[in-house]
Amino acid sequence: MPIDKHEWPVLIVSGEFDAATDEGCRLRDLKKQLVENKGCSVLISLRYEDAINIFASRADLGTVIIDWDIQCEDPGEQATAAELLENIRLRNKTIPVVLLTDHSELENLPTDVLSKVDDCIWKITDTVDFLAGRIEVLVSDYLQTVYPAFFGGMARYANEYKYAWHTPGHMGGEGFLKSPAGVAMHKFFGENVFRADLSISVPELGSLLDHNGPVGDAEENSARVFGADITFYVLNGTSNVNQIIWRSQVLRDDIAFVDRNCHKSLNYAMVITEAYPVYMTPRRNRRGIIGPCRLSEFSEKSIHKKIAANKLIPDELKSCRVKMSALTNSTYDGLCYNVTNIKKQLRKSVDNLHFDEAWYAYARFSPMYENHYGMTDADNVADHPPIFCSQSTHKLLTAFSQASMLHVKHGTHVRINRDELNESYMMHGSTSPQYNMIASLDVATKMMDDDGEVLLRDTIAEAVRIRRKITLMEREMTARGDWFFSMWQPRRVPYQKGMHDFLEVPAEYLAENQLPWVLNSDNNWHGFDDIEPDYVMLDPIKLTFITPGLAEDGTMADTGIPAAIVTNYLIRHRVVCEKTDYYSFLLLNSIGTTKAKEGALISGLLKFKQLYDANAPLSVALPDLYAAFAETYKGIGLRDHSNAIHRHFREHKLLDKMQAAFQGIPDQVMRPAEAYHEVVRHNVEYVELADLRGRVPAVMIVPYPPGIPVMMGGEVMNEAAEPIFAYLEARQNFENAFPGYESDIHGVERIERDGKKYFSVLCVKK
């Protein structure tokens, strides 16, 4: 469909709109002309204050007309036209703004005001038809700028109503209209989705595989906006971005230096490239929260020591430089590395730096994250190797699911050849790309280019408000001997040359300054005793909630509320969390979060508390769990249920066993690639946990929580890995004691026998 001016209203801000004056008549005539003759729509605001709120809540306005004289006509008006104009330009630098004033007042208008407007119209001169025409032109011209390069080209093509004789087979949606199920889908998504679902046969939009035409222009624009030298759009997720990066730089027998806290796609990259992995080990605090790797692990001495100790790497290769490093930034709990410090260390011994920033694509657009993201400006380290970043644009920005970006920054002395990189890209890319996904990446880029800093400022400010609200509620309830949830965050914050209580520091300061969120050992709220200075910060938009029962030092109270019980309840309350640990759960405050979501979250937490305090029956509090396992949970209340699981964790030392399982790296007897080769050869078999000692898993084992590999394919379950065995056994016993709490453990299958479930792992045959 063509661009519809009617969908982009003109906002007229004037207190005279309803007045029985000549000016009021002209304004009403102007609205009529715009609506009836020019195809526009009109919104009316009688006050500057109202207009500020309207503009903050709507991004679909086509033009704003501001009466300069409201304050003169309405003494009750608190805001000014200049303040409204400032708010508009803060959020949108390009929307047309027109001042409605008198000729005689023009010379009195401040220069700063005139520099922010696009036109002036006079209240009592020029015909209404002429004024409406000028406004219509402004709206039409502005709408042409709203569409970025690729999305604009795709929309124009879809609006040409061509008869296509190429794929996809639904031919612009017509195919769906020939079956009831297809009609249902067509009605659900709307016609434009299907008319914009195009084919590689459309030359007007360029080629994603060749990176030319409008799609190439869009990628170049994204590179500029995200601070990269090269950017490629990847349509099958950041998992595939990681494969493209590694296949472009790493070969068989190369050495890779890999964060053990990495996404499984990076482990698969080691399988595909047949590299020798050497691991960084992340810290963990006593709450089980995954922390950063120690800075000392990135030193040349530490890396060489790890390589020398690796029994798989042949001696003749141990003197080679590391081909690729891979570091997760930020971590799942929102810890972000100071990349400048990392680059200074790794440049001495690593050829390529890879930062997996799947959950962190927004970092460049707020000064909050300065120096803490991979594409930070290159001149802050004089000499560095090429840097690769994989970003899930769809996760916390606004692209469609699976739409991601690969960013490259050339090294100081080594440039990445775009054509060579593209060979790996084409190996993993489809010749039938989804054009709507490309358009979403193009639009996500333009949104951040136009308004990224404002969007991030609002997002961080909302997250800070949530943190302060939960903290205030927890303190109020604790003061009267009650309980509530708390936040994993600083309790005291550096502010005005001193340390102050979190709630005493202005919210604006917390939302606009990095210093309060930087971890240090003197203010150890985080539980990482030996944290290095100026090394890691907590991302304020990653909200980790703490449930009662587990102290910071790892001591378990007599009673407690395991987090899985809370998040299971919140799902019933239509609030879905990102990650659940034993006594914490994570929510992501993104640019799409609304105040209604925040209200629903707090309401859900309060409702859970009420049910817990009343020891409400599980049939009421957790009806789905009760319905599935009524015999087990009959007659049990929510508080009793929570404390029963808590006691099980404490008595069986489940958290201590988890800590021990992740303290070391198991012995390697073959590379991950070699273990996978045994899968391809069908030289594998499932082995139950009771018989797993001495065996070599062919696949990685990744328990959730915490969501990182406890074993990689090719590592042996020997005496050194006994803590891992103990943890898996404890998890198996827990799941049998409390059905309905089966967690996802990648690499583990469950066999049911005699009413019990037994863990089973795919192992290399003896």
XYZ file of N, CA and C in Angstrom, residues 283-290 545-557 559-564 579-585 642-663 703-706 710 723-724 726-732 734 743:
216
model
N 34.559 -16.408 36.865
C 34.311 -16.495 38.304
C 32.829 -16.732 38.566
N 32.541 -17.178 39.785
C 31.164 -17.302 40.244
C 31.122 -16.803 41.679
N 30.049 -16.090 42.031
C 29.921 -15.696 43.431
C 29.121 -16.741 44.198
N 28.926 -16.521 45.474
C 28.274 -17.534 46.305
C 26.776 -17.647 46.034
N 26.228 -16.689 45.302
C 24.837 -16.824 44.865
C 24.716 -17.680 43.612
N 25.859 -18.027 43.019
C 25.838 -18.801 41.781
C 25.815 -17.945 40.538
N 25.880 -16.610 40.702
C 25.858 -15.710 39.543
C 27.201 -15.758 38.839
N 27.158 -15.898 37.533
C 28.377 -16.009 36.732
C 29.031 -14.642 36.629
N 16.638 -10.192 39.933
C 15.875 -10.190 41.175
C 16.373 -11.317 42.072
N 16.481 -11.041 43.361
C 16.959 -12.018 44.337
C 15.776 -12.488 45.179
N 15.639 -13.800 45.325
C 14.579 -14.358 46.170
C 15.153 -14.715 47.544
N 14.322 -14.735 48.572
C 14.817 -15.018 49.933
C 15.341 -16.447 50.068
N 16.302 -16.596 50.995
C 16.765 -17.932 51.343
C 18.249 -18.151 51.223
N 18.932 -17.317 50.432
C 20.364 -17.513 50.199
C 21.086 -16.199 50.445
N 21.991 -16.169 51.425
C 22.745 -14.961 51.749
C 23.878 -14.756 50.759
N 24.450 -13.546 50.792
C 25.531 -13.215 49.863
C 26.738 -14.131 50.034
N 26.973 -14.593 51.274
C 28.130 -15.451 51.513
C 27.848 -16.917 51.238
N 26.657 -17.225 50.694
C 26.303 -18.603 50.371
C 25.590 -19.342 51.478
N 25.427 -18.701 52.643
C 24.711 -19.341 53.751
C 23.230 -19.449 53.419
N 22.655 -20.606 53.668
C 21.247 -20.820 53.376
C 20.430 -20.702 54.657
N 19.376 -19.887 54.615
C 18.513 -19.666 55.775
C 17.646 -20.895 56.034
N 14.434 -20.937 55.987
C 13.354 -20.927 54.994
C 13.833 -20.179 53.761
N 13.191 -20.443 52.641
C 13.584 -19.764 51.412
C 12.603 -20.016 50.291
N 12.774 -19.242 49.225
C 11.880 -19.346 48.067
C 12.728 -19.546 46.811
N 12.905 -20.749 46.339
C 13.629 -20.969 45.090
C 12.986 -20.190 43.935
N 13.833 -19.607 43.100
C 13.345 -18.676 42.075
C 12.429 -19.351 41.063
N 12.624 -20.637 40.784
C 11.797 -21.317 39.784
C 10.324 -21.302 40.184
N 15.640 -15.537 32.396
C 16.485 -16.617 32.910
C 16.175 -16.832 34.386
N 16.131 -18.094 34.780
C 15.875 -18.427 36.180
C 17.049 -19.226 36.735
N 17.625 -18.738 37.848
C 18.677 -19.460 38.556
C 18.071 -20.035 39.827
N 18.895 -20.468 40.757
C 18.349 -21.101 41.960
C 17.646 -20.094 42.868
N 18.262 -18.944 43.095
C 17.647 -17.932 43.958
C 17.698 -16.548 43.303
N 17.636 -16.525 42.009
C 17.579 -15.259 41.286
C 16.915 -15.490 39.936
N 16.337 -14.436 39.400
C 15.784 -14.505 38.044
C 16.027 -13.175 37.343
N 7.562 -24.212 48.864
C 8.799 -23.447 48.691
C 9.851 -23.888 49.693
N 9.446 -24.025 50.940
C 10.407 -24.408 51.973
C 10.879 -25.848 51.810
N 10.028 -26.720 51.279
C 10.444 -28.107 51.050
C 11.556 -28.165 50.011
N 11.388 -27.437 48.909
C 12.445 -27.413 47.890
C 13.694 -26.747 48.447
N 13.514 -25.649 49.185
C 14.657 -24.955 49.786
C 15.433 -25.891 50.712
N 14.726 -26.637 51.554
C 15.401 -27.572 52.455
C 16.142 -28.662 51.680
N 15.531 -29.102 50.581
C 16.206 -30.122 49.762
C 17.521 -29.560 49.224
N 17.497 -28.338 48.712
C 18.732 -27.718 48.214
C 19.782 -27.648 49.322
N 19.338 -27.254 50.526
C 20.286 -27.070 51.628
C 20.826 -28.410 52.118
N 19.939 -29.357 52.338
C 20.364 -30.639 52.899
C 21.252 -31.425 51.942
N 20.996 -31.287 50.648
C 21.789 -32.027 49.666
C 22.912 -31.183 49.071
N 23.086 -29.971 49.623
C 24.190 -29.081 49.233
C 24.255 -28.893 47.716
N 23.095 -28.690 47.120
C 23.024 -28.621 45.667
C 23.821 -27.437 45.119
N 23.741 -26.285 45.800
C 24.465 -25.110 45.305
C 25.970 -25.273 45.497
N 26.378 -25.897 46.598
C 27.807 -26.153 46.791
C 28.331 -27.087 45.703
N 27.511 -28.078 45.359
C 27.938 -29.004 44.310
C 28.008 -28.315 42.954
N 27.074 -27.389 42.715
C 27.145 -26.634 41.464
C 28.419 -25.801 41.417
N 28.745 -25.136 42.528
C 29.966 -24.333 42.580
C 31.191 -25.192 42.285
N 31.254 -26.337 42.927
C 32.411 -27.217 42.745
C 32.506 -27.723 41.305
N 31.357 -27.979 40.693
C 31.352 -28.514 39.323
C 31.946 -27.542 38.324
N 31.854 -26.251 38.629
C 32.317 -25.260 37.661
C 33.656 -24.642 38.044
N 34.300 -25.169 39.074
C 35.565 -24.586 39.508
C 36.715 -24.903 38.549
N 23.971 -27.568 31.784
C 22.802 -27.476 32.671
C 22.274 -26.036 32.749
N 20.947 -25.915 32.794
C 20.284 -24.629 33.055
C 19.474 -24.770 34.344
N 19.743 -24.012 35.401
C 20.869 -23.083 35.485
C 22.182 -23.836 35.667
N 23.305 -23.158 35.359
C 23.491 -21.755 35.027
C 23.549 -21.455 33.542
N 29.223 -27.597 31.459
C 29.927 -28.220 32.571
C 30.936 -29.230 32.030
N 33.352 -33.762 40.789
C 32.365 -32.751 41.196
C 31.245 -32.561 40.171
N 31.562 -32.762 38.904
C 30.542 -32.640 37.860
C 29.545 -33.791 37.980
N 28.856 -35.407 40.664
C 28.065 -35.201 41.884
C 26.948 -34.184 41.649
N 27.226 -33.158 40.879
C 26.200 -32.149 40.617
C 25.080 -32.714 39.739
N 25.453 -33.439 38.677
C 24.439 -34.033 37.811
C 23.587 -35.043 38.586
N 24.214 -35.792 39.463
C 23.469 -36.752 40.274
C 22.500 -36.025 41.200
N 22.949 -34.915 41.785
C 22.076 -34.141 42.665
C 20.893 -33.557 41.896
N 21.134 -33.118 40.667
C 20.041 -32.593 39.844
C 19.048 -33.700 39.511
N 19.549 -34.861 39.184
C 18.675 -35.992 38.861
C 17.807 -36.360 40.058
N 16.958 -34.422 42.565
C 16.013 -33.339 42.826
C 14.804 -33.438 41.903
N 14.743 -29.103 34.611
C 15.391 -28.006 33.900
C 15.971 -28.525 32.593
